Amino acid sequence: MKNFNVALAGQPNVGKSTLFNALTGVRQFVANYPGVTVEKRFGKYVYKDTEFTVIDLPGTYSLSSYTKEERVSRDFILNSDIELVIQVLDASNLTRSFYLFFQLLELEIPIIGVLNMVDISKKRGIEVDIDKLQNKIDIPIIECIANKNKGIIELKNRIFDFCLKDKKISNFKVDYGKELNKEIDQITEIIKKLNIKNYPPRWLAIKYLENDKTIIDLINSSFEGLEMSDINV
Ligand SMILES: Nc1nc2c(ncn2[C@@H]2O[C@H](COP(=O)(O)OP(=O)(O)O)[C@@H](O)[C@H]2O)c(=O)[nH]1
Ligand SMILES: [Mg+2]
């Protein structure tokens, strides 16, 4: 049977584990990520004669390299055989969820959004315009109430379609303002010439500007052995 790997991402308390349980049921396993003491939880389910392995990534607020959980999550997303990332958003606290969401979008990977906790947001009178959000961010968004098993079949259907038919990557770009955008574009052009595998050049440029130590080391080591004339822009 064909298998697809799907990773679940989200900040703590957005209902990620609840969604993981709703998707995979009892077929769950625990291991460690190589070299670190961070638990790797994964589970499996079969839908329309196709097997899906769901990886419950550590809940993080960001994808910088400040904590081992953040490093593990982003390395795993970029360097392993993942078909799709599902970003779980808390509908009752959307702005908080967007921070990690935009970082994921910048990794230029296939993403589906799950708008969870819509029962709570409705109770609070918050109406999320799903169509507008989908169009703006350029990825599918599915509404769920994970602890009531609502939206799970729709989600499985979208995951299936996404993996087997339309593996689309969003064209959305975060607008950092005129000056930073220009800076990011220039650094991106230089980084493109370094041909760093698995990492999108624009994302590397943004992390470089953020002073992300792991990424600065990676970029510096890629310069070694290059002539200046190779990278002039
Ligand atoms: N009302 C409501 N509660 C939910 C929903 N999804 C999860 N929860 C609850 O929210 C809490 C945090 O969920 P959990 O899955 O542990 O969050 P995680 O930290 O993202 O893994 C738990 O008490 C869940 O039962 C939802 O859609 N609606
Ligand atoms: Mg959890």
PDB file of C-alpha atoms and ligand atoms in Angstrom:
ATOM      1  CA  MET A   1       0.000   0.000   0.000  1.00  0.00           C
ATOM      2  CA  LYS A   2       1.269   3.456  -0.838  1.00  0.00           C
ATOM      3  CA  ASN A   3       2.256   5.600   2.184  1.00  0.00           C
ATOM      4  CA  PHE A   4       2.364   9.376   2.573  1.00  0.00           C
ATOM      5  CA  ASN A   5       4.008  11.205   5.484  1.00  0.00           C
ATOM      6  CA  VAL A   6       2.059  14.111   6.891  1.00  0.00           C
ATOM      7  CA  ALA A   7       3.322  16.341   9.741  1.00  0.00           C
ATOM      8  CA  LEU A   8       1.121  18.198  12.221  1.00  0.00           C
ATOM      9  CA  ALA A   9       2.414  21.595  13.320  1.00  0.00           C
ATOM     10  CA  GLY A  10       1.016  24.179  15.710  1.00  0.00           C
ATOM     11  CA  GLN A  11       1.569  26.144  18.860  1.00  0.00           C
ATOM     12  CA  PRO A  12       0.862  24.496  22.222  1.00  0.00           C
ATOM     13  CA  ASN A  13      -2.828  24.243  23.162  1.00  0.00           C
ATOM     14  CA  VAL A  14      -4.319  24.642  19.695  1.00  0.00           C
ATOM     15  CA  GLY A  15      -5.633  21.055  19.842  1.00  0.00           C
ATOM     16  CA  LYS A  16      -2.840  19.380  17.893  1.00  0.00           C
ATOM     17  CA  SER A  17      -2.712  16.189  19.962  1.00  0.00           C
ATOM     18  CA  THR A  18      -6.506  15.950  19.968  1.00  0.00           C
ATOM     19  CA  LEU A  19      -6.483  16.181  16.187  1.00  0.00           C
ATOM     20  CA  PHE A  20      -3.657  13.638  16.027  1.00  0.00           C
ATOM     21  CA  ASN A  21      -5.741  11.201  18.095  1.00  0.00           C
ATOM     22  CA  ALA A  22      -8.847  11.852  16.003  1.00  0.00           C
ATOM     23  CA  LEU A  23      -6.905  11.128  12.799  1.00  0.00           C
ATOM     24  CA  THR A  24      -4.914   8.089  13.865  1.00  0.00           C
ATOM     25  CA  GLY A  25      -6.944   6.436  16.652  1.00  0.00           C
ATOM     26  CA  VAL A  26      -5.011   3.683  18.385  1.00  0.00           C
ATOM     27  CA  ARG A  27      -2.250   3.144  15.828  1.00  0.00           C
ATOM     28  CA  GLN A  28       0.304   5.357  17.585  1.00  0.00           C
ATOM     29  CA  PHE A  29       4.031   5.010  18.227  1.00  0.00           C
ATOM     30  CA  VAL A  30       6.722   6.934  20.100  1.00  0.00           C
ATOM     31  CA  ALA A  31      10.423   7.250  19.223  1.00  0.00           C
ATOM     32  CA  ASN A  32      13.111   9.914  19.551  1.00  0.00           C
ATOM     33  CA  TYR A  33      14.372  12.271  16.878  1.00  0.00           C
ATOM     34  CA  PRO A  34      17.951  11.271  15.997  1.00  0.00           C
ATOM     35  CA  GLY A  35      20.504  12.673  18.447  1.00  0.00           C
ATOM     36  CA  VAL A  36      18.105  14.622  20.660  1.00  0.00           C
ATOM     37  CA  THR A  37      15.823  13.858  23.572  1.00  0.00           C
ATOM     38  CA  VAL A  38      12.711  15.136  21.864  1.00  0.00           C
ATOM     39  CA  GLU A  39       9.844  12.687  21.583  1.00  0.00           C
ATOM     40  CA  LYS A  40       8.734  11.799  18.100  1.00  0.00           C
ATOM     41  CA  ARG A  41       5.077  10.801  18.149  1.00  0.00           C
ATOM     42  CA  PHE A  42       3.601   9.308  15.035  1.00  0.00           C
ATOM     43  CA  GLY A  43       0.530   7.345  14.079  1.00  0.00           C
ATOM     44  CA  LYS A  44      -1.021   5.737  11.044  1.00  0.00           C
ATOM     45  CA  TYR A  45      -4.391   5.553   9.364  1.00  0.00           C
ATOM     46  CA  VAL A  46      -5.718   4.145   6.125  1.00  0.00           C
ATOM     47  CA  TYR A  47      -8.057   6.166   3.917  1.00  0.00           C
ATOM     48  CA  LYS A  48      -9.280   5.067   0.475  1.00  0.00           C
ATOM     49  CA  ASP A  49      -6.747   2.193   0.336  1.00  0.00           C
ATOM     50  CA  THR A  50      -3.865   4.559   1.037  1.00  0.00           C
ATOM     51  CA  GLU A  51      -1.770   4.674   4.206  1.00  0.00           C
ATOM     52  CA  PHE A  52      -0.973   7.983   5.887  1.00  0.00           C
ATOM     53  CA  THR A  53       1.683   8.369   8.594  1.00  0.00           C
ATOM     54  CA  VAL A  54       0.977  11.402  10.764  1.00  0.00           C
ATOM     55  CA  ILE A  55       3.860  12.919  12.740  1.00  0.00           C
ATOM     56  CA  ASP A  56       2.848  15.055  15.729  1.00  0.00           C
ATOM     57  CA  LEU A  57       5.645  17.658  15.694  1.00  0.00           C
ATOM     58  CA  PRO A  58       6.645  19.227  19.021  1.00  0.00           C
ATOM     59  CA  GLY A  59       4.356  22.193  19.802  1.00  0.00           C
ATOM     60  CA  THR A  60       6.416  25.359  19.287  1.00  0.00           C
ATOM     61  CA  TYR A  61       5.661  29.071  19.172  1.00  0.00           C
ATOM     62  CA  SER A  62       8.138  29.694  16.405  1.00  0.00           C
ATOM     63  CA  LEU A  63      10.563  27.968  14.045  1.00  0.00           C
ATOM     64  CA  SER A  64      13.740  29.761  15.045  1.00  0.00           C
ATOM     65  CA  SER A  65      16.650  27.767  16.369  1.00  0.00           C
ATOM     66  CA  TYR A  66      16.395  28.891  19.986  1.00  0.00           C
ATOM     67  CA  THR A  67      15.033  25.645  21.424  1.00  0.00           C
ATOM     68  CA  LYS A  68      15.787  22.066  20.463  1.00  0.00           C
ATOM     69  CA  GLU A  69      12.077  21.524  19.747  1.00  0.00           C
ATOM     70  CA  GLU A  70      12.115  24.337  17.192  1.00  0.00           C
ATOM     71  CA  ARG A  71      15.284  23.065  15.549  1.00  0.00           C
ATOM     72  CA  VAL A  72      13.944  19.507  15.459  1.00  0.00           C
ATOM     73  CA  SER A  73      10.673  20.646  13.902  1.00  0.00           C
ATOM     74  CA  ARG A  74      12.175  22.715  11.162  1.00  0.00           C
ATOM     75  CA  ASP A  75      14.961  20.251  10.344  1.00  0.00           C
ATOM     76  CA  PHE A  76      12.404  17.495  10.166  1.00  0.00           C
ATOM     77  CA  ILE A  77      10.127  19.510   7.893  1.00  0.00           C
ATOM     78  CA  LEU A  78      12.978  20.453   5.576  1.00  0.00           C
ATOM     79  CA  ASN A  79      15.074  17.306   5.545  1.00  0.00           C
ATOM     80  CA  SER A  80      12.730  14.366   5.704  1.00  0.00           C
ATOM     81  CA  ASP A  81      10.357  12.741   3.360  1.00  0.00           C
ATOM     82  CA  ILE A  82       7.220  14.747   4.206  1.00  0.00           C
ATOM     83  CA  GLU A  83       4.449  15.156   1.677  1.00  0.00           C
ATOM     84  CA  LEU A  84       2.483  17.779   3.513  1.00  0.00           C
ATOM     85  CA  VAL A  85       2.384  19.862   6.693  1.00  0.00           C
ATOM     86  CA  ILE A  86      -0.908  20.493   8.435  1.00  0.00           C
ATOM     87  CA  GLN A  87      -0.830  23.690  10.432  1.00  0.00           C
ATOM     88  CA  VAL A  88      -3.371  23.737  13.250  1.00  0.00           C
ATOM     89  CA  LEU A  89      -4.747  27.203  14.002  1.00  0.00           C
ATOM     90  CA  ASP A  90      -6.811  28.256  17.008  1.00  0.00           C
ATOM     91  CA  ALA A  91      -9.870  30.043  15.581  1.00  0.00           C
ATOM     92  CA  SER A  92     -10.477  31.746  18.923  1.00  0.00           C
ATOM     93  CA  ASN A  93      -6.965  33.220  18.904  1.00  0.00           C
ATOM     94  CA  LEU A  94      -5.999  33.555  15.268  1.00  0.00           C
ATOM     95  CA  THR A  95      -3.419  36.329  15.474  1.00  0.00           C
ATOM     96  CA  ARG A  96      -1.394  34.267  17.928  1.00  0.00           C
ATOM     97  CA  SER A  97      -1.484  31.315  15.536  1.00  0.00           C
ATOM     98  CA  PHE A  98      -0.347  33.387  12.556  1.00  0.00           C
ATOM     99  CA  TYR A  99       3.200  33.871  13.781  1.00  0.00           C
ATOM    100  CA  LEU A 100       4.165  30.221  13.375  1.00  0.00           C
ATOM    101  CA  PHE A 101       1.922  29.894  10.334  1.00  0.00           C
ATOM    102  CA  PHE A 102       3.821  32.580   8.392  1.00  0.00           C
ATOM    103  CA  GLN A 103       7.129  30.981   9.305  1.00  0.00           C
ATOM    104  CA  LEU A 104       5.889  27.687   7.918  1.00  0.00           C
ATOM    105  CA  LEU A 105       4.666  29.349   4.720  1.00  0.00           C
ATOM    106  CA  GLU A 106       8.143  30.797   4.270  1.00  0.00           C
ATOM    107  CA  LEU A 107       9.597  27.290   4.195  1.00  0.00           C
ATOM    108  CA  GLU A 108       7.836  26.951   0.798  1.00  0.00           C
ATOM    109  CA  ILE A 109       6.438  23.522   1.545  1.00  0.00           C
ATOM    110  CA  PRO A 110       2.961  22.119   0.817  1.00  0.00           C
ATOM    111  CA  ILE A 111       0.604  23.167   3.639  1.00  0.00           C
ATOM    112  CA  ILE A 112      -3.027  22.714   4.596  1.00  0.00           C
ATOM    113  CA  GLY A 113      -4.493  24.832   7.396  1.00  0.00           C
ATOM    114  CA  VAL A 114      -6.877  23.474  10.008  1.00  0.00           C
ATOM    115  CA  LEU A 115      -8.994  26.074  11.730  1.00  0.00           C
ATOM    116  CA  ASN A 116      -9.663  24.321  15.029  1.00  0.00           C
ATOM    117  CA  MET A 117     -11.749  25.348  18.053  1.00  0.00           C
ATOM    118  CA  VAL A 118     -14.427  26.951  15.876  1.00  0.00           C
ATOM    119  CA  ASP A 119     -16.971  26.134  18.624  1.00  0.00           C
ATOM    120  CA  ILE A 120     -15.137  28.454  21.010  1.00  0.00           C
ATOM    121  CA  SER A 121     -14.689  31.236  18.465  1.00  0.00           C
ATOM    122  CA  LYS A 122     -18.403  31.072  17.538  1.00  0.00           C
ATOM    123  CA  LYS A 123     -19.384  31.293  21.196  1.00  0.00           C
ATOM    124  CA  ARG A 124     -17.258  34.403  21.485  1.00  0.00           C
ATOM    125  CA  GLY A 125     -18.906  35.910  18.425  1.00  0.00           C
ATOM    126  CA  ILE A 126     -15.796  35.641  16.235  1.00  0.00           C
ATOM    127  CA  GLU A 127     -16.642  34.974  12.572  1.00  0.00           C
ATOM    128  CA  VAL A 128     -13.679  33.865  10.462  1.00  0.00           C
ATOM    129  CA  ASP A 129     -14.111  34.492   6.725  1.00  0.00           C
ATOM    130  CA  ILE A 130     -12.637  31.195   5.503  1.00  0.00           C
ATOM    131  CA  ASP A 131     -12.889  32.026   1.789  1.00  0.00           C
ATOM    132  CA  LYS A 132     -11.071  35.295   2.246  1.00  0.00           C
ATOM    133  CA  LEU A 133      -8.375  33.641   4.362  1.00  0.00           C
ATOM    134  CA  GLN A 134      -7.897  30.806   1.857  1.00  0.00           C
ATOM    135  CA  ASN A 135      -7.589  33.234  -1.031  1.00  0.00           C
ATOM    136  CA  LYS A 136      -5.212  35.544   0.761  1.00  0.00           C
ATOM    137  CA  ILE A 137      -2.869  32.837   2.034  1.00  0.00           C
ATOM    138  CA  ASP A 138      -3.320  30.617  -0.998  1.00  0.00           C
ATOM    139  CA  ILE A 139      -3.766  27.286   0.798  1.00  0.00           C
ATOM    140  CA  PRO A 140      -6.827  25.173   1.689  1.00  0.00           C
ATOM    141  CA  ILE A 141      -8.297  25.709   5.175  1.00  0.00           C
ATOM    142  CA  ILE A 142     -10.588  23.156   6.846  1.00  0.00           C
ATOM    143  CA  GLU A 143     -12.750  23.930   9.874  1.00  0.00           C
ATOM    144  CA  CYS A 144     -12.583  21.411  12.744  1.00  0.00           C
ATOM    145  CA  ILE A 145     -13.759  20.818  16.279  1.00  0.00           C
ATOM    146  CA  ALA A 146     -11.161  18.183  17.056  1.00  0.00           C
ATOM    147  CA  ASN A 147     -12.485  17.096  20.458  1.00  0.00           C
ATOM    148  CA  LYS A 148     -15.923  16.442  18.924  1.00  0.00           C
ATOM    149  CA  ASN A 149     -14.488  14.672  15.861  1.00  0.00           C
ATOM    150  CA  LYS A 150     -16.012  17.342  13.631  1.00  0.00           C
ATOM    151  CA  GLY A 151     -14.313  18.028  10.307  1.00  0.00           C
ATOM    152  CA  ILE A 152     -12.057  14.953  10.485  1.00  0.00           C
ATOM    153  CA  ILE A 153     -13.506  13.189   7.433  1.00  0.00           C
ATOM    154  CA  GLU A 154     -13.329  16.425   5.411  1.00  0.00           C
ATOM    155  CA  LEU A 155      -9.717  16.810   6.527  1.00  0.00           C
ATOM    156  CA  LYS A 156      -8.828  13.221   5.540  1.00  0.00           C
ATOM    157  CA  ASN A 157     -10.423  13.847   2.180  1.00  0.00           C
ATOM    158  CA  ARG A 158      -8.398  17.025   1.618  1.00  0.00           C
ATOM    159  CA  ILE A 159      -5.179  15.314   2.730  1.00  0.00           C
ATOM    160  CA  PHE A 160      -5.887  12.502   0.275  1.00  0.00           C
ATOM    161  CA  ASP A 161      -6.615  14.884  -2.602  1.00  0.00           C
ATOM    162  CA  PHE A 162      -3.614  16.996  -1.744  1.00  0.00           C
ATOM    163  CA  CYS A 163      -1.147  14.083  -1.608  1.00  0.00           C
ATOM    164  CA  LEU A 164      -2.492  12.261  -4.655  1.00  0.00           C
ATOM    165  CA  LYS A 165      -3.593  15.101  -6.904  1.00  0.00           C
ATOM    166  CA  ASP A 166      -2.710  18.736  -6.305  1.00  0.00           C
ATOM    167  CA  LYS A 167       0.462  19.160  -4.250  1.00  0.00           C
ATOM    168  CA  LYS A 168       0.399  22.924  -4.404  1.00  0.00           C
ATOM    169  CA  ILE A 169       2.785  25.326  -2.700  1.00  0.00           C
ATOM    170  CA  SER A 170       1.410  28.713  -1.629  1.00  0.00           C
ATOM    171  CA  ASN A 171       2.514  31.840  -3.477  1.00  0.00           C
ATOM    172  CA  PHE A 172       1.918  33.959  -0.400  1.00  0.00           C
ATOM    173  CA  LYS A 173       4.841  36.136   0.699  1.00  0.00           C
ATOM    174  CA  VAL A 174       5.007  38.012   3.972  1.00  0.00           C
ATOM    175  CA  ASP A 175       5.350  41.744   3.304  1.00  0.00           C
ATOM    176  CA  TYR A 176       8.114  43.076   5.576  1.00  0.00           C
ATOM    177  CA  GLY A 177       7.900  46.630   4.260  1.00  0.00           C
ATOM    178  CA  LYS A 178       9.769  48.289   1.411  1.00  0.00           C
ATOM    179  CA  GLU A 179      13.235  48.484   2.914  1.00  0.00           C
ATOM    180  CA  LEU A 180      13.388  44.986   4.377  1.00  0.00           C
ATOM    181  CA  ASN A 181      11.821  43.451   1.264  1.00  0.00           C
ATOM    182  CA  LYS A 182      14.615  44.979  -0.823  1.00  0.00           C
ATOM    183  CA  GLU A 183      17.262  43.718   1.572  1.00  0.00           C
ATOM    184  CA  ILE A 184      15.722  40.232   1.621  1.00  0.00           C
ATOM    185  CA  ASP A 185      15.610  40.137  -2.213  1.00  0.00           C
ATOM    186  CA  GLN A 186      19.284  41.091  -2.502  1.00  0.00           C
ATOM    187  CA  ILE A 187      20.478  38.544   0.049  1.00  0.00           C
ATOM    188  CA  THR A 188      18.243  35.899  -1.559  1.00  0.00           C
ATOM    189  CA  GLU A 189      19.990  36.444  -4.904  1.00  0.00           C
ATOM    190  CA  ILE A 190      23.412  35.885  -3.309  1.00  0.00           C
ATOM    191  CA  ILE A 191      22.239  32.816  -1.389  1.00  0.00           C
ATOM    192  CA  LYS A 192      20.755  31.294  -4.555  1.00  0.00           C
ATOM    193  CA  LYS A 193      24.291  31.047  -5.943  1.00  0.00           C
ATOM    194  CA  LEU A 194      25.408  28.973  -2.971  1.00  0.00           C
ATOM    195  CA  ASN A 195      23.053  26.159  -3.955  1.00  0.00           C
ATOM    196  CA  ILE A 196      22.297  25.116  -0.384  1.00  0.00           C
ATOM    197  CA  LYS A 197      20.287  21.915  -0.570  1.00  0.00           C
ATOM    198  CA  ASN A 198      16.807  21.583   1.009  1.00  0.00           C
ATOM    199  CA  TYR A 199      16.577  25.183   2.223  1.00  0.00           C
ATOM    200  CA  PRO A 200      14.614  27.813   0.274  1.00  0.00           C
ATOM    201  CA  PRO A 201      16.930  30.798  -0.465  1.00  0.00           C
ATOM    202  CA  ARG A 202      14.383  33.437   0.613  1.00  0.00           C
ATOM    203  CA  TRP A 203      13.854  31.683   3.926  1.00  0.00           C
ATOM    204  CA  LEU A 204      17.632  31.502   4.481  1.00  0.00           C
ATOM    205  CA  ALA A 205      17.884  35.239   3.745  1.00  0.00           C
ATOM    206  CA  ILE A 206      15.189  36.042   6.320  1.00  0.00           C
ATOM    207  CA  LYS A 207      16.812  33.826   8.950  1.00  0.00           C
ATOM    208  CA  TYR A 208      20.187  35.416   8.149  1.00  0.00           C
ATOM    209  CA  LEU A 209      18.702  38.853   8.845  1.00  0.00           C
ATOM    210  CA  GLU A 210      17.194  37.503  12.065  1.00  0.00           C
ATOM    211  CA  ASN A 211      20.708  36.516  13.194  1.00  0.00           C
ATOM    212  CA  ASP A 212      19.792  32.833  13.400  1.00  0.00           C
ATOM    213  CA  LYS A 213      23.067  31.209  14.445  1.00  0.00           C
ATOM    214  CA  THR A 214      22.512  27.817  12.823  1.00  0.00           C
ATOM    215  CA  ILE A 215      21.675  29.443   9.511  1.00  0.00           C
ATOM    216  CA  ILE A 216      24.557  31.922   9.630  1.00  0.00           C
ATOM    217  CA  ASP A 217      26.939  28.973  10.205  1.00  0.00           C
ATOM    218  CA  LEU A 218      25.342  27.082   7.331  1.00  0.00           C
ATOM    219  CA  ILE A 219      25.681  30.051   4.980  1.00  0.00           C
ATOM    220  CA  ASN A 220      29.266  30.795   6.047  1.00  0.00           C
ATOM    221  CA  SER A 221      30.339  27.191   5.509  1.00  0.00           C
ATOM    222  CA  SER A 222      28.762  27.256   2.040  1.00  0.00           C
ATOM    223  CA  PHE A 223      30.905  30.238   1.094  1.00  0.00           C
ATOM    224  CA  GLU A 224      34.087  28.224   1.713  1.00  0.00           C
ATOM    225  CA  GLY A 225      35.732  27.135  -1.504  1.00  0.00           C
ATOM    226  CA  LEU A 226      33.830  29.689  -3.581  1.00  0.00           C
ATOM    227  CA  GLU A 227      35.584  32.487  -5.468  1.00  0.00           C
ATOM    228  CA  MET A 228      34.173  35.973  -4.899  1.00  0.00           C
ATOM    229  CA  SER A 229      33.547  36.175  -8.647  1.00  0.00           C
ATOM    230  CA  ASP A 230      31.143  33.202  -8.277  1.00  0.00           C
ATOM    231  CA  ILE A 231      28.838  35.147  -6.017  1.00  0.00           C
ATOM    232  CA  ASN A 232      29.028  38.721  -7.315  1.00  0.00           C
ATOM    233  CA  VAL A 233      25.596  40.108  -8.025  1.00  0.00           C
TER     234      VAL A 233
HETATM  235  N1  LIG B   1     -13.709  23.433  22.703  1.00  0.00           N
HETATM  236  C1  LIG B   1     -12.734  22.794  22.049  1.00  0.00           C
HETATM  237  N2  LIG B   1     -11.723  22.226  22.734  1.00  0.00           N
HETATM  238  C2  LIG B   1     -10.774  21.559  22.040  1.00  0.00           C
HETATM  239  C3  LIG B   1     -10.806  21.461  20.617  1.00  0.00           C
HETATM  240  N3  LIG B   1      -9.712  20.747  20.238  1.00  0.00           N
HETATM  241  C4  LIG B   1      -9.040  20.423  21.355  1.00  0.00           C
HETATM  242  N4  LIG B   1      -9.667  20.914  22.453  1.00  0.00           N
HETATM  243  C5  LIG B   1      -9.226  20.842  23.872  1.00  0.00           C
HETATM  244  O1  LIG B   1      -8.153  21.774  24.034  1.00  0.00           O
HETATM  245  C6  LIG B   1      -7.186  21.297  24.997  1.00  0.00           C
HETATM  246  C7  LIG B   1      -5.780  21.287  24.392  1.00  0.00           C
HETATM  247  O2  LIG B   1      -5.742  20.288  23.365  1.00  0.00           O
HETATM  248  P1  LIG B   1      -4.405  19.508  22.978  1.00  0.00           P
HETATM  249  O3  LIG B   1      -4.790  18.574  21.883  1.00  0.00           O
HETATM  250  O4  LIG B   1      -3.764  18.914  24.176  1.00  0.00           O
HETATM  251  O5  LIG B   1      -3.515  20.713  22.441  1.00  0.00           O
HETATM  252  P2  LIG B   1      -2.004  20.684  21.908  1.00  0.00           P
HETATM  253  O6  LIG B   1      -1.189  21.312  22.980  1.00  0.00           O
HETATM  254  O7  LIG B   1      -2.037  21.559  20.694  1.00  0.00           O
HETATM  255  O8  LIG B   1      -1.608  19.292  21.603  1.00  0.00           O
HETATM  256  C8  LIG B   1      -7.690  19.919  25.414  1.00  0.00           C
HETATM  257  O9  LIG B   1      -8.378  20.062  26.616  1.00  0.00           O
HETATM  258  C9  LIG B   1      -8.646  19.505  24.279  1.00  0.00           C
HETATM  259  O10 LIG B   1      -9.645  18.636  24.703  1.00  0.00           O
HETATM  260  C10 LIG B   1     -11.898  22.082  19.923  1.00  0.00           C
HETATM  261  O11 LIG B   1     -11.995  22.083  18.682  1.00  0.00           O
HETATM  262  N5  LIG B   1     -12.829  22.732  20.680  1.00  0.00           N
HETATM  263 MG    MG B   2       0.112  18.191  22.297  1.00  0.00          MG
END
